[in-house]
mmCIF file of C-alpha atoms and ligand atoms in Angstrom:
data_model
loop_
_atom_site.group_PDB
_atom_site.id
_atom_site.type_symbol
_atom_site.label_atom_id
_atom_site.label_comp_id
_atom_site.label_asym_id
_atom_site.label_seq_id
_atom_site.Cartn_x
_atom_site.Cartn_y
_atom_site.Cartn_z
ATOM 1 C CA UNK A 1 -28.084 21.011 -20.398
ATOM 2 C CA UNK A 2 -25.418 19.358 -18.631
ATOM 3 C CA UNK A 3 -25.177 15.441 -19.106
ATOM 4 C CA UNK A 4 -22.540 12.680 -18.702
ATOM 5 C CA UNK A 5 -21.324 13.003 -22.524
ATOM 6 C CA UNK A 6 -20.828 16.245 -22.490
ATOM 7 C CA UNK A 7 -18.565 16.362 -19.150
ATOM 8 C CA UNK A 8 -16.990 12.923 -20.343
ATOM 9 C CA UNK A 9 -15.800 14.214 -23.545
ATOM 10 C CA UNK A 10 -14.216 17.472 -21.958
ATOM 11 C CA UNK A 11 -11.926 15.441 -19.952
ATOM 12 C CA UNK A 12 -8.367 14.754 -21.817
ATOM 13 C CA UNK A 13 -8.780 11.028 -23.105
ATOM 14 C CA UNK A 14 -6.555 8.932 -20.900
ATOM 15 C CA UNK A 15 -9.027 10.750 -17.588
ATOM 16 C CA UNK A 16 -12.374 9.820 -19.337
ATOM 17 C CA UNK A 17 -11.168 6.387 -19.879
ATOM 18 C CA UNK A 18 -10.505 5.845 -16.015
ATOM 19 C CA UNK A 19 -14.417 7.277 -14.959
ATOM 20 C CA UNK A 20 -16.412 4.857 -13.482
ATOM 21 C CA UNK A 21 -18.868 6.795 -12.883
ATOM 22 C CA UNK A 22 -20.102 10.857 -13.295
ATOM 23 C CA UNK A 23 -23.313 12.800 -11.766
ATOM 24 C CA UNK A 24 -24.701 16.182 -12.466
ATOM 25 C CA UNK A 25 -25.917 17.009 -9.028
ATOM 26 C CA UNK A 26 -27.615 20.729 -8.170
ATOM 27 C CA UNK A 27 -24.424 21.856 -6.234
ATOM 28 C CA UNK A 28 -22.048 19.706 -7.938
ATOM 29 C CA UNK A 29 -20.524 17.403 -10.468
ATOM 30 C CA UNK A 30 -19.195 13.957 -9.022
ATOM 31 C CA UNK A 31 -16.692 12.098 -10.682
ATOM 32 C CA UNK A 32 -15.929 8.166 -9.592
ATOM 33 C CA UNK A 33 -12.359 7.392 -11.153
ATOM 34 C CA UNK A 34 -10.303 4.423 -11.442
ATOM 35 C CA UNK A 35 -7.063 4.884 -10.273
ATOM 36 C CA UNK A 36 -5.669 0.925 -10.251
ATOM 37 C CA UNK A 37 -2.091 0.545 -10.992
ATOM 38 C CA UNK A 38 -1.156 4.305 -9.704
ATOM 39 C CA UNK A 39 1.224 5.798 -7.505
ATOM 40 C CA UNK A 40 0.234 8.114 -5.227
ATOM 41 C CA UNK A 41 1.380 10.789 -7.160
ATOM 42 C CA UNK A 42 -0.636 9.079 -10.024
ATOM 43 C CA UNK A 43 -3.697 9.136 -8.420
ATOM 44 C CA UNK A 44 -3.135 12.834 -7.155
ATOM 45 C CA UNK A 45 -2.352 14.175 -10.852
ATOM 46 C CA UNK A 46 -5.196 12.097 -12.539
ATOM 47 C CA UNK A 47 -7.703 13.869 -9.411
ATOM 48 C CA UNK A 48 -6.241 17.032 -10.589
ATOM 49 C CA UNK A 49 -6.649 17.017 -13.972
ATOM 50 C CA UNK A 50 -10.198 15.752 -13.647
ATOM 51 C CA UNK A 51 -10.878 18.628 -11.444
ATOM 52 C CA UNK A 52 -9.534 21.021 -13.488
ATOM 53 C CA UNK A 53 -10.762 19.684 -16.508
ATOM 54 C CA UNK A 54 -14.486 19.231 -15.221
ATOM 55 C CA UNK A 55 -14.301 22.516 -13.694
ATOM 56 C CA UNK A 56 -13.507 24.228 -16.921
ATOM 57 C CA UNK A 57 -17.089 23.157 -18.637
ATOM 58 C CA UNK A 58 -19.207 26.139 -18.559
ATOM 59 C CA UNK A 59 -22.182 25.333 -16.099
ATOM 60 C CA UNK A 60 -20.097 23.937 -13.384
ATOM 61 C CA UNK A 61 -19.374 25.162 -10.445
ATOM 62 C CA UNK A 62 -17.554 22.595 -8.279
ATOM 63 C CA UNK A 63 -16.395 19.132 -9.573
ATOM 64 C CA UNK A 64 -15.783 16.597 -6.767
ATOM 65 C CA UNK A 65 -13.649 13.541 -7.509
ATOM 66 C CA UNK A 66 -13.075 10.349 -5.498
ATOM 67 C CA UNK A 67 -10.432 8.279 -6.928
ATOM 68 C CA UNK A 68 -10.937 4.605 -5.651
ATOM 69 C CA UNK A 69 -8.243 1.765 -6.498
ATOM 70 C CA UNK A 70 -8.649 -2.112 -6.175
ATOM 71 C CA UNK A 71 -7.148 -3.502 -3.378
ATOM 72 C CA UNK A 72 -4.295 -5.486 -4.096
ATOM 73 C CA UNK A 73 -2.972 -9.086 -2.714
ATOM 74 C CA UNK A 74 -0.113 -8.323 -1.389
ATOM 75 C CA UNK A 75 2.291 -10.762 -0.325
ATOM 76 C CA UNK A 76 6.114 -9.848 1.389
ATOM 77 C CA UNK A 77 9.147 -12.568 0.987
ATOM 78 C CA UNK A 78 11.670 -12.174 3.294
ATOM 79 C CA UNK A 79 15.320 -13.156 1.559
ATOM 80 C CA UNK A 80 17.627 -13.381 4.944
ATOM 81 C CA UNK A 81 20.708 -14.851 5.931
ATOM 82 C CA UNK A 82 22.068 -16.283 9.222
ATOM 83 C CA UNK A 83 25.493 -14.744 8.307
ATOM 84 C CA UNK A 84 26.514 -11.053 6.580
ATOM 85 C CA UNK A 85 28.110 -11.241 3.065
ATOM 86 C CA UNK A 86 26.505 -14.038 1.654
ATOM 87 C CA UNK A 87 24.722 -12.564 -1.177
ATOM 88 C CA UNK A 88 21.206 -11.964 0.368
ATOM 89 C CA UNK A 89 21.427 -8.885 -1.546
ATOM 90 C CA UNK A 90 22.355 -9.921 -4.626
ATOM 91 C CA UNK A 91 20.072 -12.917 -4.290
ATOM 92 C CA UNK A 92 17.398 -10.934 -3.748
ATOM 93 C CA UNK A 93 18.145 -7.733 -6.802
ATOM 94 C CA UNK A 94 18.015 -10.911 -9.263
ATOM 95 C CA UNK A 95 15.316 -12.219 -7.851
ATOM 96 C CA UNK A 96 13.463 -9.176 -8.494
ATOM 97 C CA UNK A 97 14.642 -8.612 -11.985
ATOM 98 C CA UNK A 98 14.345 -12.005 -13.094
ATOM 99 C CA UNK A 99 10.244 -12.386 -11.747
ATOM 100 C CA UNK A 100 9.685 -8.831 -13.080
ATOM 101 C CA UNK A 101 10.823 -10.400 -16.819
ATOM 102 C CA UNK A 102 8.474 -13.163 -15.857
ATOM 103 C CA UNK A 103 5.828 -10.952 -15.998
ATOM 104 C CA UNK A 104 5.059 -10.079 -12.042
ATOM 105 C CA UNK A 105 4.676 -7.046 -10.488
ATOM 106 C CA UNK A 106 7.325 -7.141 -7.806
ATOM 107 C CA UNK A 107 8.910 -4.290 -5.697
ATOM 108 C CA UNK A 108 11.553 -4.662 -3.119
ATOM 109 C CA UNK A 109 12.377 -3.515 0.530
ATOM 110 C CA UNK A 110 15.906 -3.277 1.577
ATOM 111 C CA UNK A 111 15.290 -4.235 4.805
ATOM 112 C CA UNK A 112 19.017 -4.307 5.361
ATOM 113 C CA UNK A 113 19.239 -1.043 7.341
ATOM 114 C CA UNK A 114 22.267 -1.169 8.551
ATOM 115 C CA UNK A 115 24.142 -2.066 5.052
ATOM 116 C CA UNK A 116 22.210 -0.781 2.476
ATOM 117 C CA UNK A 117 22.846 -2.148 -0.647
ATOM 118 C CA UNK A 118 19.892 -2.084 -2.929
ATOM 119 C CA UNK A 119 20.001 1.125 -4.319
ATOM 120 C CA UNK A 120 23.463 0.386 -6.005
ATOM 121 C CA UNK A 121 22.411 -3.072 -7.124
ATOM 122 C CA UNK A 122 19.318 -2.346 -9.039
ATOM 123 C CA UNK A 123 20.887 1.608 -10.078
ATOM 124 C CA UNK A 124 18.787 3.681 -8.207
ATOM 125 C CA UNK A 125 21.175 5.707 -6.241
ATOM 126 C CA UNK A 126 20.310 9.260 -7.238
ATOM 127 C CA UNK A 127 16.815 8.847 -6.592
ATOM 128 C CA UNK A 128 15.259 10.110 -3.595
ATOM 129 C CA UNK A 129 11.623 9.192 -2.438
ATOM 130 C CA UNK A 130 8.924 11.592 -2.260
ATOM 131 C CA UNK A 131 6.324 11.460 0.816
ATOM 132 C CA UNK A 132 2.439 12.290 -0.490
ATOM 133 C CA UNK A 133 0.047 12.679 2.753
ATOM 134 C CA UNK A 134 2.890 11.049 4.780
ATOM 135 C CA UNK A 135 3.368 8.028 2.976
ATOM 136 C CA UNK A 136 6.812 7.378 0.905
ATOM 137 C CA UNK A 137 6.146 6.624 -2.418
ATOM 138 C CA UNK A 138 8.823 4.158 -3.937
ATOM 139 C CA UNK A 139 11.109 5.189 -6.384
ATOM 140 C CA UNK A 140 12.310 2.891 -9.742
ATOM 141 C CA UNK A 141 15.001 0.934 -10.125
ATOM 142 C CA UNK A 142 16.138 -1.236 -13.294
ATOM 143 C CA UNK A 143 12.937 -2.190 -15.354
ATOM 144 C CA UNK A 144 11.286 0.097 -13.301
ATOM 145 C CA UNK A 145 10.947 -1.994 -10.363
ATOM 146 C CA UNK A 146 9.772 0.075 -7.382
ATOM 147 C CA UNK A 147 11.883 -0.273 -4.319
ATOM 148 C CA UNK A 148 12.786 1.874 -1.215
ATOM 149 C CA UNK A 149 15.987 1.347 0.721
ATOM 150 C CA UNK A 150 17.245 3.697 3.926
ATOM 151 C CA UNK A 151 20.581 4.219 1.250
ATOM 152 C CA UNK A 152 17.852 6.195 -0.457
ATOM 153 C CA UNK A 153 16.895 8.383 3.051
ATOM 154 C CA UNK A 154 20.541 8.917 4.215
ATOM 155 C CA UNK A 155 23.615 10.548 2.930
ATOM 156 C CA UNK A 156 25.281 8.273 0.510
ATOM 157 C CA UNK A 157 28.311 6.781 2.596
ATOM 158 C CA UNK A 158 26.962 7.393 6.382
ATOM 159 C CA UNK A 159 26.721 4.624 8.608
ATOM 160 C CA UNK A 160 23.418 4.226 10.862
ATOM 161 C CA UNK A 161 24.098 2.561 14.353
ATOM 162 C CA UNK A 162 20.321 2.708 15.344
ATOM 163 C CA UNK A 163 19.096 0.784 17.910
ATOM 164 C CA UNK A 164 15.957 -1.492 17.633
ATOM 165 C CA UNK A 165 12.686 0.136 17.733
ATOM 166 C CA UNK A 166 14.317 3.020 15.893
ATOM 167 C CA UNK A 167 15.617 0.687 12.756
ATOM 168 C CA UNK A 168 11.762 -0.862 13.311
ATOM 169 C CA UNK A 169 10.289 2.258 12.916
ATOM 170 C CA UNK A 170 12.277 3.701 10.144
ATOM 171 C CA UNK A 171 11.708 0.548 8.242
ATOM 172 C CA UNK A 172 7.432 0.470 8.986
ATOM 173 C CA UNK A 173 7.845 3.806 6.923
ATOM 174 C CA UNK A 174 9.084 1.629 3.980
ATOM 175 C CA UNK A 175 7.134 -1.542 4.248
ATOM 176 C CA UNK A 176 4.307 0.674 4.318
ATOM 177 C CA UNK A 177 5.134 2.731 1.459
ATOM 178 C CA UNK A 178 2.544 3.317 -1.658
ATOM 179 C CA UNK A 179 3.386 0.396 -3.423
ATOM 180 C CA UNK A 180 0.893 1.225 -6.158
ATOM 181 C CA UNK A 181 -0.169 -2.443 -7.900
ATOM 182 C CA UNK A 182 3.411 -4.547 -7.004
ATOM 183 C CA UNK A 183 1.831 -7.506 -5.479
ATOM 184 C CA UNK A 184 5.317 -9.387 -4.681
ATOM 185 C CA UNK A 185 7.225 -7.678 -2.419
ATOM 186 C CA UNK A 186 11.176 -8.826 -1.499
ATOM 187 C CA UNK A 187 12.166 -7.954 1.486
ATOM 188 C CA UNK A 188 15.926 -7.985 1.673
ATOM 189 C CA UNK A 189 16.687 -8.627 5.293
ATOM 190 C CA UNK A 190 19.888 -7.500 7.583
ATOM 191 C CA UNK A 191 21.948 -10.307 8.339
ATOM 192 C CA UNK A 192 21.639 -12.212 11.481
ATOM 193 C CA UNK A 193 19.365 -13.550 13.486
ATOM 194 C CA UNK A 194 19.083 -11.158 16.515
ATOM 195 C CA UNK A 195 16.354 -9.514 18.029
ATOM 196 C CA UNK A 196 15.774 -6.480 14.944
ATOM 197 C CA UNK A 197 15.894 -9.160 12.984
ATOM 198 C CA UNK A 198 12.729 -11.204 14.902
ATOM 199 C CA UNK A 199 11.291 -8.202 15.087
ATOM 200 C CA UNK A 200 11.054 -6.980 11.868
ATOM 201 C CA UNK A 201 9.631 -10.387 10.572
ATOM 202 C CA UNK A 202 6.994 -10.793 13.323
ATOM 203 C CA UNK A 203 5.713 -7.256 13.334
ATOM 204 C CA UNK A 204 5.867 -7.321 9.047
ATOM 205 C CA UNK A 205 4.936 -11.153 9.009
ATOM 206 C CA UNK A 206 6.120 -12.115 5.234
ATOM 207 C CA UNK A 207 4.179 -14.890 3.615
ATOM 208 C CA UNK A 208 7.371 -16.778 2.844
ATOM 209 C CA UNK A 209 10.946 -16.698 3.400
ATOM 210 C CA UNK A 210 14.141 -17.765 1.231
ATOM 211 C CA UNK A 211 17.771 -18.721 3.156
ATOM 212 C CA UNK A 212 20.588 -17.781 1.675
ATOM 213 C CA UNK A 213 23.923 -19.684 2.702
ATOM 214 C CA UNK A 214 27.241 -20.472 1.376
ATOM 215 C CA UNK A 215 28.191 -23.675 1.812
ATOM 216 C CA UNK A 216 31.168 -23.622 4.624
ATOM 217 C CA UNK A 217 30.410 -24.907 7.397
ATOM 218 C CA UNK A 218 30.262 -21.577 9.685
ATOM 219 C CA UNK A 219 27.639 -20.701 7.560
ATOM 220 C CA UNK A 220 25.491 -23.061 7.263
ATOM 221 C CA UNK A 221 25.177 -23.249 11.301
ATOM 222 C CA UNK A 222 24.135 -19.559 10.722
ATOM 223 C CA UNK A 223 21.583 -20.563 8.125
ATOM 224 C CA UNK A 224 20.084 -23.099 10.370
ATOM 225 C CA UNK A 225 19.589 -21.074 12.418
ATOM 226 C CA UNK A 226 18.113 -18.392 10.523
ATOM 227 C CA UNK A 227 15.495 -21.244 9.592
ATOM 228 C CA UNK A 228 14.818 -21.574 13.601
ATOM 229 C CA UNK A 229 13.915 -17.312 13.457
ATOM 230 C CA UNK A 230 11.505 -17.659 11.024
ATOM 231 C CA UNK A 231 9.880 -20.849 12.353
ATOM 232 C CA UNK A 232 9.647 -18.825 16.093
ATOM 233 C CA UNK A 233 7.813 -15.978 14.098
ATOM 234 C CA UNK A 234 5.382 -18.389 12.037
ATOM 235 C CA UNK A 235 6.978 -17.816 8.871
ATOM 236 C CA UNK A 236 6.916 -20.895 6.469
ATOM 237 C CA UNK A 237 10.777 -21.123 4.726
ATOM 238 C CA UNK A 238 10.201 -21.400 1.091
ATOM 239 C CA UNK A 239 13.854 -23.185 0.668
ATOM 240 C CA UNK A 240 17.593 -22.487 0.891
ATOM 241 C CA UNK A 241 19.882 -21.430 -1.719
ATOM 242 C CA UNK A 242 23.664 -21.902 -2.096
ATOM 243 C CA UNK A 243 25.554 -19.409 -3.020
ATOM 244 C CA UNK A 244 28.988 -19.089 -4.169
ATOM 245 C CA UNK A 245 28.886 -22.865 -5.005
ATOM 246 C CA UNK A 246 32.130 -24.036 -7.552
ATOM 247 C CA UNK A 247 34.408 -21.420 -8.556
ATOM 248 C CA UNK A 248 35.338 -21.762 -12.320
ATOM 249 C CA UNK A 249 39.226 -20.231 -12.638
ATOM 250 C CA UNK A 250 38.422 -17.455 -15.848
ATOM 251 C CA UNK A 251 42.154 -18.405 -16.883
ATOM 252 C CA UNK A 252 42.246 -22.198 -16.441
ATOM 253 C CA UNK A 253 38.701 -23.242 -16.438
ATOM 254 C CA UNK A 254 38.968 -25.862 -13.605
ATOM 255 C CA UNK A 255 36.918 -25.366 -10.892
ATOM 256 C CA UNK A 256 37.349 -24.795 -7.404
ATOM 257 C CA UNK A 257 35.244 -25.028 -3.966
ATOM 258 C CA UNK A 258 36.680 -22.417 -1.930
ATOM 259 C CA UNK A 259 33.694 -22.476 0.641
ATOM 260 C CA UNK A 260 33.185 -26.263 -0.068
ATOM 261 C CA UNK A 261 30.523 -28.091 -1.967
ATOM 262 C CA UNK A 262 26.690 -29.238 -1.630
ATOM 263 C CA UNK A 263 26.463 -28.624 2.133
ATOM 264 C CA UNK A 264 23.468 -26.266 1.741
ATOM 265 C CA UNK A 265 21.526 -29.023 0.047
ATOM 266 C CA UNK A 266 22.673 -31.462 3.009
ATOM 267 C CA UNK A 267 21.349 -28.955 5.799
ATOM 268 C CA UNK A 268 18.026 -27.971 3.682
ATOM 269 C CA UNK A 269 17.566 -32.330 3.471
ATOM 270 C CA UNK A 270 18.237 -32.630 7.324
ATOM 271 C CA UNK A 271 16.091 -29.554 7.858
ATOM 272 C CA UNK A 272 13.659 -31.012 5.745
ATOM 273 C CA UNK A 273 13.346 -27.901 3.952
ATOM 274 C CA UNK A 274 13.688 -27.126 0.050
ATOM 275 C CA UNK A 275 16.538 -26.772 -1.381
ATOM 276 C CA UNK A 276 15.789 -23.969 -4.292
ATOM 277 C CA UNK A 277 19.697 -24.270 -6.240
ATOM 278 C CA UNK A 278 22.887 -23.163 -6.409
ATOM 279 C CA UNK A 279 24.454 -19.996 -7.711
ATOM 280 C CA UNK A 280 28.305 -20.055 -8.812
ATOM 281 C CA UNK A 281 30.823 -17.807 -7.911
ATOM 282 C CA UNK A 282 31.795 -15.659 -10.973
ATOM 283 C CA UNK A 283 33.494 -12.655 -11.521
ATOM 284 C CA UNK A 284 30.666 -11.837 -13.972
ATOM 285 C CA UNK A 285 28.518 -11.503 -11.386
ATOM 286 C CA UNK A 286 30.504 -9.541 -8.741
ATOM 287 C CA UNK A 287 31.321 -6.920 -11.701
ATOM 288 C CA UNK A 288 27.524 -6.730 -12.620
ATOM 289 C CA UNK A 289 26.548 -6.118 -9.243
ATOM 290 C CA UNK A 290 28.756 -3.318 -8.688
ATOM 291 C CA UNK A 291 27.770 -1.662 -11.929
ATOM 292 C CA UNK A 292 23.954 -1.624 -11.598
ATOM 293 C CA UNK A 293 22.959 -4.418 -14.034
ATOM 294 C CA UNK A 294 22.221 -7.159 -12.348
ATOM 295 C CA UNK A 295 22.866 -10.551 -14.245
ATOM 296 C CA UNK A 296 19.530 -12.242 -14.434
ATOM 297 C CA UNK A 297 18.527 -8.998 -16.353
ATOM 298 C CA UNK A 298 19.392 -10.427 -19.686
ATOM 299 C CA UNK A 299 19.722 -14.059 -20.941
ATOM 300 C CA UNK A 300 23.488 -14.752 -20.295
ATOM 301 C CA UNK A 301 25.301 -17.351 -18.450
ATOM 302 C CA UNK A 302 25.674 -15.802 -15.027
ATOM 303 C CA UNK A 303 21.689 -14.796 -14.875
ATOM 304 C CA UNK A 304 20.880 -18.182 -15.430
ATOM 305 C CA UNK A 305 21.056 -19.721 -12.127
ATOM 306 C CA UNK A 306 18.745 -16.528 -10.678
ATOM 307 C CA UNK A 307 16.462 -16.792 -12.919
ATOM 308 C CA UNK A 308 15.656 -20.855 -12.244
ATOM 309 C CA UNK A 309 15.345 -20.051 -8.476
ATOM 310 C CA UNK A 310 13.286 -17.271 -9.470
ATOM 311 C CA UNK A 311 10.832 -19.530 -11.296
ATOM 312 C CA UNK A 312 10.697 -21.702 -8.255
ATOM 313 C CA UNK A 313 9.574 -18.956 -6.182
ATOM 314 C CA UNK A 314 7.318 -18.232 -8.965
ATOM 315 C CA UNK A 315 5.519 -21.447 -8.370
ATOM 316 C CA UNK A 316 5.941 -20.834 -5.134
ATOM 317 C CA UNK A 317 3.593 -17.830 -5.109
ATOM 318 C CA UNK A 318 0.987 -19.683 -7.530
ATOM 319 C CA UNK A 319 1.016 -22.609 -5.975
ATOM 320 C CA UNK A 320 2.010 -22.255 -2.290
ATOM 321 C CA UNK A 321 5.304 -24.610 -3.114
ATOM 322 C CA UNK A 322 8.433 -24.694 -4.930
ATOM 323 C CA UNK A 323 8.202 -26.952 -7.556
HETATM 324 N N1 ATP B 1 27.741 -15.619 -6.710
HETATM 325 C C1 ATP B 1 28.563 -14.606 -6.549
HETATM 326 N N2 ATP B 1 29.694 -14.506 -7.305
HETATM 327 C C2 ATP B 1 30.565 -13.467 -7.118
HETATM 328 N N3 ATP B 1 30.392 -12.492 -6.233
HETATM 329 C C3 ATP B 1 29.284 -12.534 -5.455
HETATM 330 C C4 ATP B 1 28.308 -13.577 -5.581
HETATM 331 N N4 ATP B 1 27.330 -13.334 -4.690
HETATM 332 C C5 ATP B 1 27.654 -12.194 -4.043
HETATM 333 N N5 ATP B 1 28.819 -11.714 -4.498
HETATM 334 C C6 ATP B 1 29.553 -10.519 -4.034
HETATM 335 O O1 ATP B 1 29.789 -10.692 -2.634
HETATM 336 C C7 ATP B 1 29.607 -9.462 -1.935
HETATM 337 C C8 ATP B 1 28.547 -9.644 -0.858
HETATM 338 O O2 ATP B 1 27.292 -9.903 -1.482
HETATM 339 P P1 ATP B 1 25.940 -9.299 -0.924
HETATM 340 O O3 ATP B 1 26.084 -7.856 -0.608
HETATM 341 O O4 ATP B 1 24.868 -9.711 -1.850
HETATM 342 O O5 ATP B 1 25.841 -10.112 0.430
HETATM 343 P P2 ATP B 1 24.867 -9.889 1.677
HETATM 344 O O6 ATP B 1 24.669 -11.224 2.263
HETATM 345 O O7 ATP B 1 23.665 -9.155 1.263
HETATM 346 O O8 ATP B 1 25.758 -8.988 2.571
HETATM 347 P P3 ATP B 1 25.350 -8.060 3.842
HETATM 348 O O9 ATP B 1 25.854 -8.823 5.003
HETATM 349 O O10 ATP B 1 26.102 -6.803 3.606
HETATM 350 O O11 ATP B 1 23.887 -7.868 3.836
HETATM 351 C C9 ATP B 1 29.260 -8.433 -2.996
HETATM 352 O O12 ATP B 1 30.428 -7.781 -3.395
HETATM 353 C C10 ATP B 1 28.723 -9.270 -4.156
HETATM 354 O O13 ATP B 1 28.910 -8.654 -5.430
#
């Protein structure tokens, strides 16, 4: 006679210990599995096996499995800049690495459509994203953050001059994306504060967004108003970073302000907004960007400054503020 023991203990170990639940109906065995923390393709193997598993016990005829997951909180932060070349990117590849050693699950967008530069930063440039029932399922990038970038949907090297709703579209395809139980996305915007930009942050309203600026004075008109888009769109600016602060000659040692000093802080006080800290300009981290590994990834000298923004946004996220 067919009971729950019997058809639990057929099913390979690491399927049995996801069942929530498992009938012996007339027609049919039902199976209720957890499937919390999978990717798509995750969920879609552990059905499989179950099916074929369940199917293989003498007496039954049909197994039928629903895999259910938890929902998950998810919150978006949008990292954007009112001027290219300012490190958003790099900013926000750090960011990543340095919450994921924190211990949160965190994924990342590149948002940046038109400049792409995610996939090389966090060494994920071979991989290419898979689509299971139409949804893209993100692919893993240093520490096995999941992220999805259009560098990952084009041919390396190609530019894309699309126009708005286009770019908007494309990049619903990877906000929407499977991102299994990453409950922090970063969203690293294009630079600017046109109307794709407005767009994108009113149609994929982030919880919170983080300015980065260097501190010369053509930028930080740019980063004010950057602040300005994301008020229009309702989204509350977690704080401003400086980046590129003091450069620290690797022969001499005396350092240098080549884009000035401190006026980030000065705008963030007059816009009575955060100010979340300052990241040098090193060689170290220019080299470590190009190569795949970014800085805040181990415990050196150049990650350091990341990784103390990153626990700001970390209290951020617990608490609703910086600290
Ligand atoms: N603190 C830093 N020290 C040294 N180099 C840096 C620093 N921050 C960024 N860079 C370098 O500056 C260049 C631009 O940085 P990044 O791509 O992050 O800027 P961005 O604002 O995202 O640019 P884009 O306009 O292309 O989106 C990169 O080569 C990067 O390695």
């Amino acid at each position: 006679m067919l009971n729950e023991t019997i058809l639990k203990s057929a099913l390979p170990e690491a399927i049995a210990a996801r069942v929530s639940s498992l009938l012996v109906k007339p027609d049919a065995v039902t199976a209720v599995l957890d499937g919390t923390g999978l990717d798509g393709k995750g969920r879609a193997d552990l059905e499989a096996g179950a099916k074929q598993a369940l199917e293989a016990v003498e007496g039954v005829s049909e197994a039928r499995i629903a895999v259910m997951a938890e929902r998950v909180d998810r919150r978006f932060i949008a990292i954007g800049s009112g001027k290219g070349g300012v490190g958003k990117s790099t900013l926000t590849a750090n960011l990543a690495v340095a919450l994921k050693r924190m211990g949160h699950n965190v994924g990342v967008v590149d948002a940046d459509i038109y400049g792409p530069s995610q996939p090389t930063l966090l060494a994920s440039e071979k991989e290419k994203p898979e689509a299971v029932e139409q949804t893209l399922q993100p692919v893993r990038g240093v520490m096995g953050i999941p992220m999805l970038s259009m560098g990952h949907l084009i041919a390396p090297g190609k530019a894309i001059a699309w126009r708005g709703p286009m770019a908007a579209g494309a990049l619903t395809q990877l906000v929407e994306a499977d991102w299994g139980d990453a409950d922090i996305i970063l969203m690293d915007l294009p630079p600017g504060t046109g109307d794709v930009q407005l767009t994108m942050v009113q149609k994929h309203k982030p919880q919170g967004a983080i300015i980065v600026s260097t501190p010369q004075d053509l930028a930080l008109i740019d980063a004010a108003r950057a602040g300005q888009l994301f008020e229009t769109a309702g989204v509350p600016v977690i704080g401003l970073v400086e980046n590129m602060a003091g450069y620290a000659c690797p022969h001499c040692g005396e350092v240098s302000d080549p884009f000035g000093q401190g006026g980030v802080e000065k705008i963030a006080e007059r816009l009575e907004l955060p100010f979340l800290g300052r990241i040098p300009l090193t060689m170290a981290i220019r080299e470590a960007s190009d190569k795949g590994t970014p800085p805040a990834a181990d415990d050196g000298d150049a990650g350091a400054a990341f990784t103390a923004i990153a626990a700001q946004l970390s209290d951020w996220l617990r608490q609703g503020q910086a600290a």
